[in-house]
Amino acid sequence: MEFNLSTFVWSFINFFVLLAILNKLLYKPMLQMLEERKKTISESMQQAEQARAEAERIKQEYAEQLAQAKKESQEIIARAERMGEEMREELVRNARAEADKALKVAQEEIAREKAKAVAQLRAEVANLAVLAAGKVVGKSITVEDHEKMVKEFIDEVGDLPC
């Protein structure tokens, strides 16, 4: 093996030309492709993180809306229960008022009937007393005497408690 300078120089030039060509055609495009791939992966990661953050935000909003809906439904139920209780109390009050009114009317009717019966009884007793007195005295009593005696008797009996 001999050392040939011209072959060495041409080999050296060929090596650098090949290196320049490979650099131009292979290495730079490959680096560019790898850089683009890195950028694409980075963007995808950012988009995935943004999507995850958005999903978390939406999940939180839905949780808040669900909590609000539960609170509103509980308020509606409580309001309905209060209204039902108020309606029940109103019905009870109305029923009691009607019962009190009916009782009062019945008591008034009883009082009127009692007064009527007492008046009839007094009149009957007065008539009987006048007739008995007329028989005892043995004379007939005129209508005026009869009315006078009845009035006196009613006045006397009217003061007595029944």
mmCIF file of C-alpha atoms in Angstrom:
data_model
loop_
_atom_site.group_PDB
_atom_site.id
_atom_site.type_symbol
_atom_site.label_atom_id
_atom_site.label_comp_id
_atom_site.label_asym_id
_atom_site.label_seq_id
_atom_site.Cartn_x
_atom_site.Cartn_y
_atom_site.Cartn_z
ATOM 1 C CA MET A 1 0.000 0.000 0.000
ATOM 2 C CA GLU A 2 1.295 3.112 -1.073
ATOM 3 C CA PHE A 3 0.298 6.501 -0.128
ATOM 4 C CA ASN A 4 -0.924 8.472 -3.073
ATOM 5 C CA LEU A 5 -1.513 12.077 -2.394
ATOM 6 C CA SER A 6 -3.787 12.735 -5.308
ATOM 7 C CA THR A 7 -6.017 9.801 -4.393
ATOM 8 C CA PHE A 8 -5.983 10.976 -0.848
ATOM 9 C CA VAL A 9 -6.973 14.512 -1.834
ATOM 10 C CA TRP A 10 -9.653 13.262 -4.211
ATOM 11 C CA SER A 11 -10.961 10.909 -1.568
ATOM 12 C CA PHE A 12 -10.930 13.756 0.905
ATOM 13 C CA ILE A 13 -12.813 16.025 -1.571
ATOM 14 C CA ASN A 14 -15.289 13.231 -2.401
ATOM 15 C CA PHE A 15 -15.866 12.663 1.305
ATOM 16 C CA PHE A 16 -16.608 16.338 1.933
ATOM 17 C CA VAL A 17 -18.769 16.618 -1.207
ATOM 18 C CA LEU A 18 -20.673 13.516 -0.106
ATOM 19 C CA LEU A 19 -20.897 14.967 3.375
ATOM 20 C CA ALA A 20 -22.216 18.285 1.956
ATOM 21 C CA ILE A 21 -24.736 16.473 -0.263
ATOM 22 C CA LEU A 22 -25.910 14.264 2.599
ATOM 23 C CA ASN A 23 -26.087 17.310 4.828
ATOM 24 C CA LYS A 24 -28.109 19.206 2.252
ATOM 25 C CA LEU A 25 -30.373 16.378 1.132
ATOM 26 C CA LEU A 26 -30.679 14.182 4.216
ATOM 27 C CA TYR A 27 -29.547 15.740 7.464
ATOM 28 C CA LYS A 28 -31.231 19.172 7.183
ATOM 29 C CA PRO A 29 -34.585 17.788 5.929
ATOM 30 C CA MET A 30 -34.468 15.111 8.615
ATOM 31 C CA LEU A 31 -33.760 17.724 11.301
ATOM 32 C CA GLN A 32 -36.515 19.884 9.907
ATOM 33 C CA MET A 33 -38.899 16.909 9.877
ATOM 34 C CA LEU A 34 -37.946 16.032 13.473
ATOM 35 C CA GLU A 35 -38.396 19.651 14.544
ATOM 36 C CA GLU A 36 -41.836 19.748 12.891
ATOM 37 C CA ARG A 37 -42.738 16.461 14.563
ATOM 38 C CA LYS A 38 -41.585 17.862 17.899
ATOM 39 C CA LYS A 39 -43.661 20.994 17.296
ATOM 40 C CA THR A 40 -46.711 18.900 16.299
ATOM 41 C CA ILE A 41 -46.353 16.745 19.401
ATOM 42 C CA SER A 42 -45.962 19.848 21.563
ATOM 43 C CA GLU A 43 -49.071 21.437 20.026
ATOM 44 C CA SER A 44 -50.998 18.202 20.468
ATOM 45 C CA MET A 45 -49.948 18.091 24.104
ATOM 46 C CA GLN A 46 -51.062 21.704 24.584
ATOM 47 C CA GLN A 47 -54.378 21.000 22.869
ATOM 48 C CA ALA A 48 -54.857 17.894 24.990
ATOM 49 C CA GLU A 49 -54.107 19.920 28.129
ATOM 50 C CA GLN A 50 -56.513 22.629 27.019
ATOM 51 C CA ALA A 51 -59.171 20.022 26.245
ATOM 52 C CA ARG A 52 -58.598 18.420 29.656
ATOM 53 C CA ALA A 53 -58.848 21.825 31.355
ATOM 54 C CA GLU A 54 -62.016 22.630 29.369
ATOM 55 C CA ALA A 55 -63.498 19.245 30.255
ATOM 56 C CA GLU A 56 -62.683 19.856 33.917
ATOM 57 C CA ARG A 57 -64.275 23.314 33.748
ATOM 58 C CA ILE A 58 -67.405 21.904 32.080
ATOM 59 C CA LYS A 59 -67.521 19.106 34.652
ATOM 60 C CA GLN A 60 -67.324 21.709 37.436
ATOM 61 C CA GLU A 61 -70.085 23.784 35.787
ATOM 62 C CA TYR A 62 -72.305 20.700 35.491
ATOM 63 C CA ALA A 63 -71.623 19.843 39.124
ATOM 64 C CA GLU A 64 -72.597 23.385 40.145
ATOM 65 C CA GLN A 65 -75.708 23.269 37.960
ATOM 66 C CA LEU A 66 -76.634 19.897 39.448
ATOM 67 C CA ALA A 67 -76.158 21.250 42.966
ATOM 68 C CA GLN A 68 -78.250 24.315 42.076
ATOM 69 C CA ALA A 69 -80.963 22.104 40.575
ATOM 70 C CA LYS A 70 -81.015 19.946 43.712
ATOM 71 C CA LYS A 71 -81.245 23.054 45.879
ATOM 72 C CA GLU A 72 -84.081 24.453 43.766
ATOM 73 C CA SER A 73 -85.935 21.138 43.843
ATOM 74 C CA GLN A 74 -85.596 21.013 47.620
ATOM 75 C CA GLU A 75 -86.895 24.581 47.832
ATOM 76 C CA ILE A 76 -89.830 23.688 45.575
ATOM 77 C CA ILE A 77 -90.611 20.632 47.700
ATOM 78 C CA ALA A 78 -90.365 22.677 50.899
ATOM 79 C CA ARG A 79 -92.584 25.383 49.405
ATOM 80 C CA ALA A 80 -95.131 22.774 48.297
ATOM 81 C CA GLU A 81 -95.098 21.222 51.768
ATOM 82 C CA ARG A 82 -95.618 24.654 53.350
ATOM 83 C CA MET A 83 -98.466 25.393 50.951
ATOM 84 C CA GLY A 84 -100.021 22.010 51.708
ATOM 85 C CA GLU A 85 -99.719 22.628 55.427
ATOM 86 C CA GLU A 86 -101.215 26.114 55.038
ATOM 87 C CA MET A 87 -104.077 24.707 52.969
ATOM 88 C CA ARG A 88 -104.683 22.001 55.560
ATOM 89 C CA GLU A 89 -104.686 24.580 58.353
ATOM 90 C CA GLU A 90 -107.039 26.795 56.336
ATOM 91 C CA LEU A 91 -109.395 23.855 55.781
ATOM 92 C CA VAL A 92 -109.282 23.030 59.487
ATOM 93 C CA ARG A 93 -109.961 26.691 60.369
ATOM 94 C CA ASN A 94 -112.839 26.826 57.902
ATOM 95 C CA ALA A 95 -114.274 23.558 59.213
ATOM 96 C CA ARG A 96 -114.023 24.807 62.791
ATOM 97 C CA ALA A 97 -115.613 28.124 61.826
ATOM 98 C CA GLU A 98 -118.445 26.284 60.074
ATOM 99 C CA ALA A 99 -118.877 23.989 63.080
ATOM 100 C CA ASP A 100 -118.869 26.978 65.456
ATOM 101 C CA LYS A 101 -121.373 28.761 63.232
ATOM 102 C CA ALA A 102 -123.622 25.691 63.079
ATOM 103 C CA LEU A 103 -123.331 25.277 66.861
ATOM 104 C CA LYS A 104 -124.207 28.933 67.411
ATOM 105 C CA VAL A 105 -127.208 28.666 65.082
ATOM 106 C CA ALA A 106 -128.318 25.499 66.872
ATOM 107 C CA GLN A 107 -127.895 27.146 70.284
ATOM 108 C CA GLU A 108 -129.874 30.181 69.124
ATOM 109 C CA GLU A 109 -132.604 27.910 67.764
ATOM 110 C CA ILE A 110 -132.663 25.980 71.048
ATOM 111 C CA ALA A 111 -132.895 29.233 73.005
ATOM 112 C CA ARG A 112 -135.775 30.454 70.808
ATOM 113 C CA GLU A 113 -137.603 27.154 71.120
ATOM 114 C CA LYS A 114 -137.021 27.132 74.893
ATOM 115 C CA ALA A 115 -138.342 30.687 75.217
ATOM 116 C CA LYS A 116 -141.324 29.781 73.082
ATOM 117 C CA ALA A 117 -141.990 26.639 75.131
ATOM 118 C CA VAL A 118 -141.644 28.571 78.405
ATOM 119 C CA ALA A 119 -144.039 31.249 77.142
ATOM 120 C CA GLN A 120 -146.549 28.604 76.081
ATOM 121 C CA LEU A 121 -146.153 26.783 79.375
ATOM 122 C CA ARG A 122 -146.658 30.006 81.349
ATOM 123 C CA ALA A 123 -149.768 30.832 79.340
ATOM 124 C CA GLU A 124 -151.128 27.329 79.854
ATOM 125 C CA VAL A 125 -150.341 27.383 83.568
ATOM 126 C CA ALA A 126 -151.976 30.805 83.857
ATOM 127 C CA ASN A 127 -155.100 29.585 82.100
ATOM 128 C CA LEU A 128 -155.266 26.550 84.356
ATOM 129 C CA ALA A 129 -154.724 28.676 87.432
ATOM 130 C CA VAL A 130 -157.505 31.060 86.394
ATOM 131 C CA LEU A 131 -159.872 28.198 85.736
ATOM 132 C CA ALA A 132 -159.015 26.607 89.053
ATOM 133 C CA ALA A 133 -159.437 29.917 90.847
ATOM 134 C CA GLY A 134 -162.747 30.423 89.094
ATOM 135 C CA LYS A 135 -163.980 27.051 90.286
ATOM 136 C CA VAL A 136 -162.754 27.680 93.806
ATOM 137 C CA VAL A 137 -164.388 31.072 93.983
ATOM 138 C CA GLY A 138 -167.491 29.706 92.380
ATOM 139 C CA LYS A 139 -168.226 32.545 90.108
ATOM 140 C CA SER A 140 -167.488 33.156 86.543
ATOM 141 C CA ILE A 141 -164.712 35.439 85.685
ATOM 142 C CA THR A 142 -164.998 37.900 82.876
ATOM 143 C CA VAL A 143 -162.522 38.018 80.052
ATOM 144 C CA GLU A 144 -161.024 41.213 81.425
ATOM 145 C CA ASP A 145 -160.615 39.689 84.886
ATOM 146 C CA HIS A 146 -159.123 36.598 83.289
ATOM 147 C CA GLU A 147 -156.541 38.608 81.296
ATOM 148 C CA LYS A 148 -155.672 40.667 84.353
ATOM 149 C CA MET A 149 -155.121 37.566 86.472
ATOM 150 C CA VAL A 150 -153.044 35.906 83.722
ATOM 151 C CA LYS A 151 -150.817 38.976 83.451
ATOM 152 C CA GLU A 152 -150.320 39.121 87.202
ATOM 153 C CA PHE A 153 -149.557 35.425 87.352
ATOM 154 C CA ILE A 154 -147.077 35.656 84.432
ATOM 155 C CA ASP A 155 -145.399 38.594 86.093
ATOM 156 C CA GLU A 156 -145.035 36.627 89.306
ATOM 157 C CA VAL A 157 -143.935 33.399 87.583
ATOM 158 C CA GLY A 158 -141.719 35.279 85.144
ATOM 159 C CA ASP A 159 -139.473 36.364 87.987
ATOM 160 C CA LEU A 160 -138.871 32.763 89.070
ATOM 161 C CA PRO A 161 -135.873 30.948 87.584
ATOM 162 C CA CYS A 162 -136.666 28.115 85.211
#
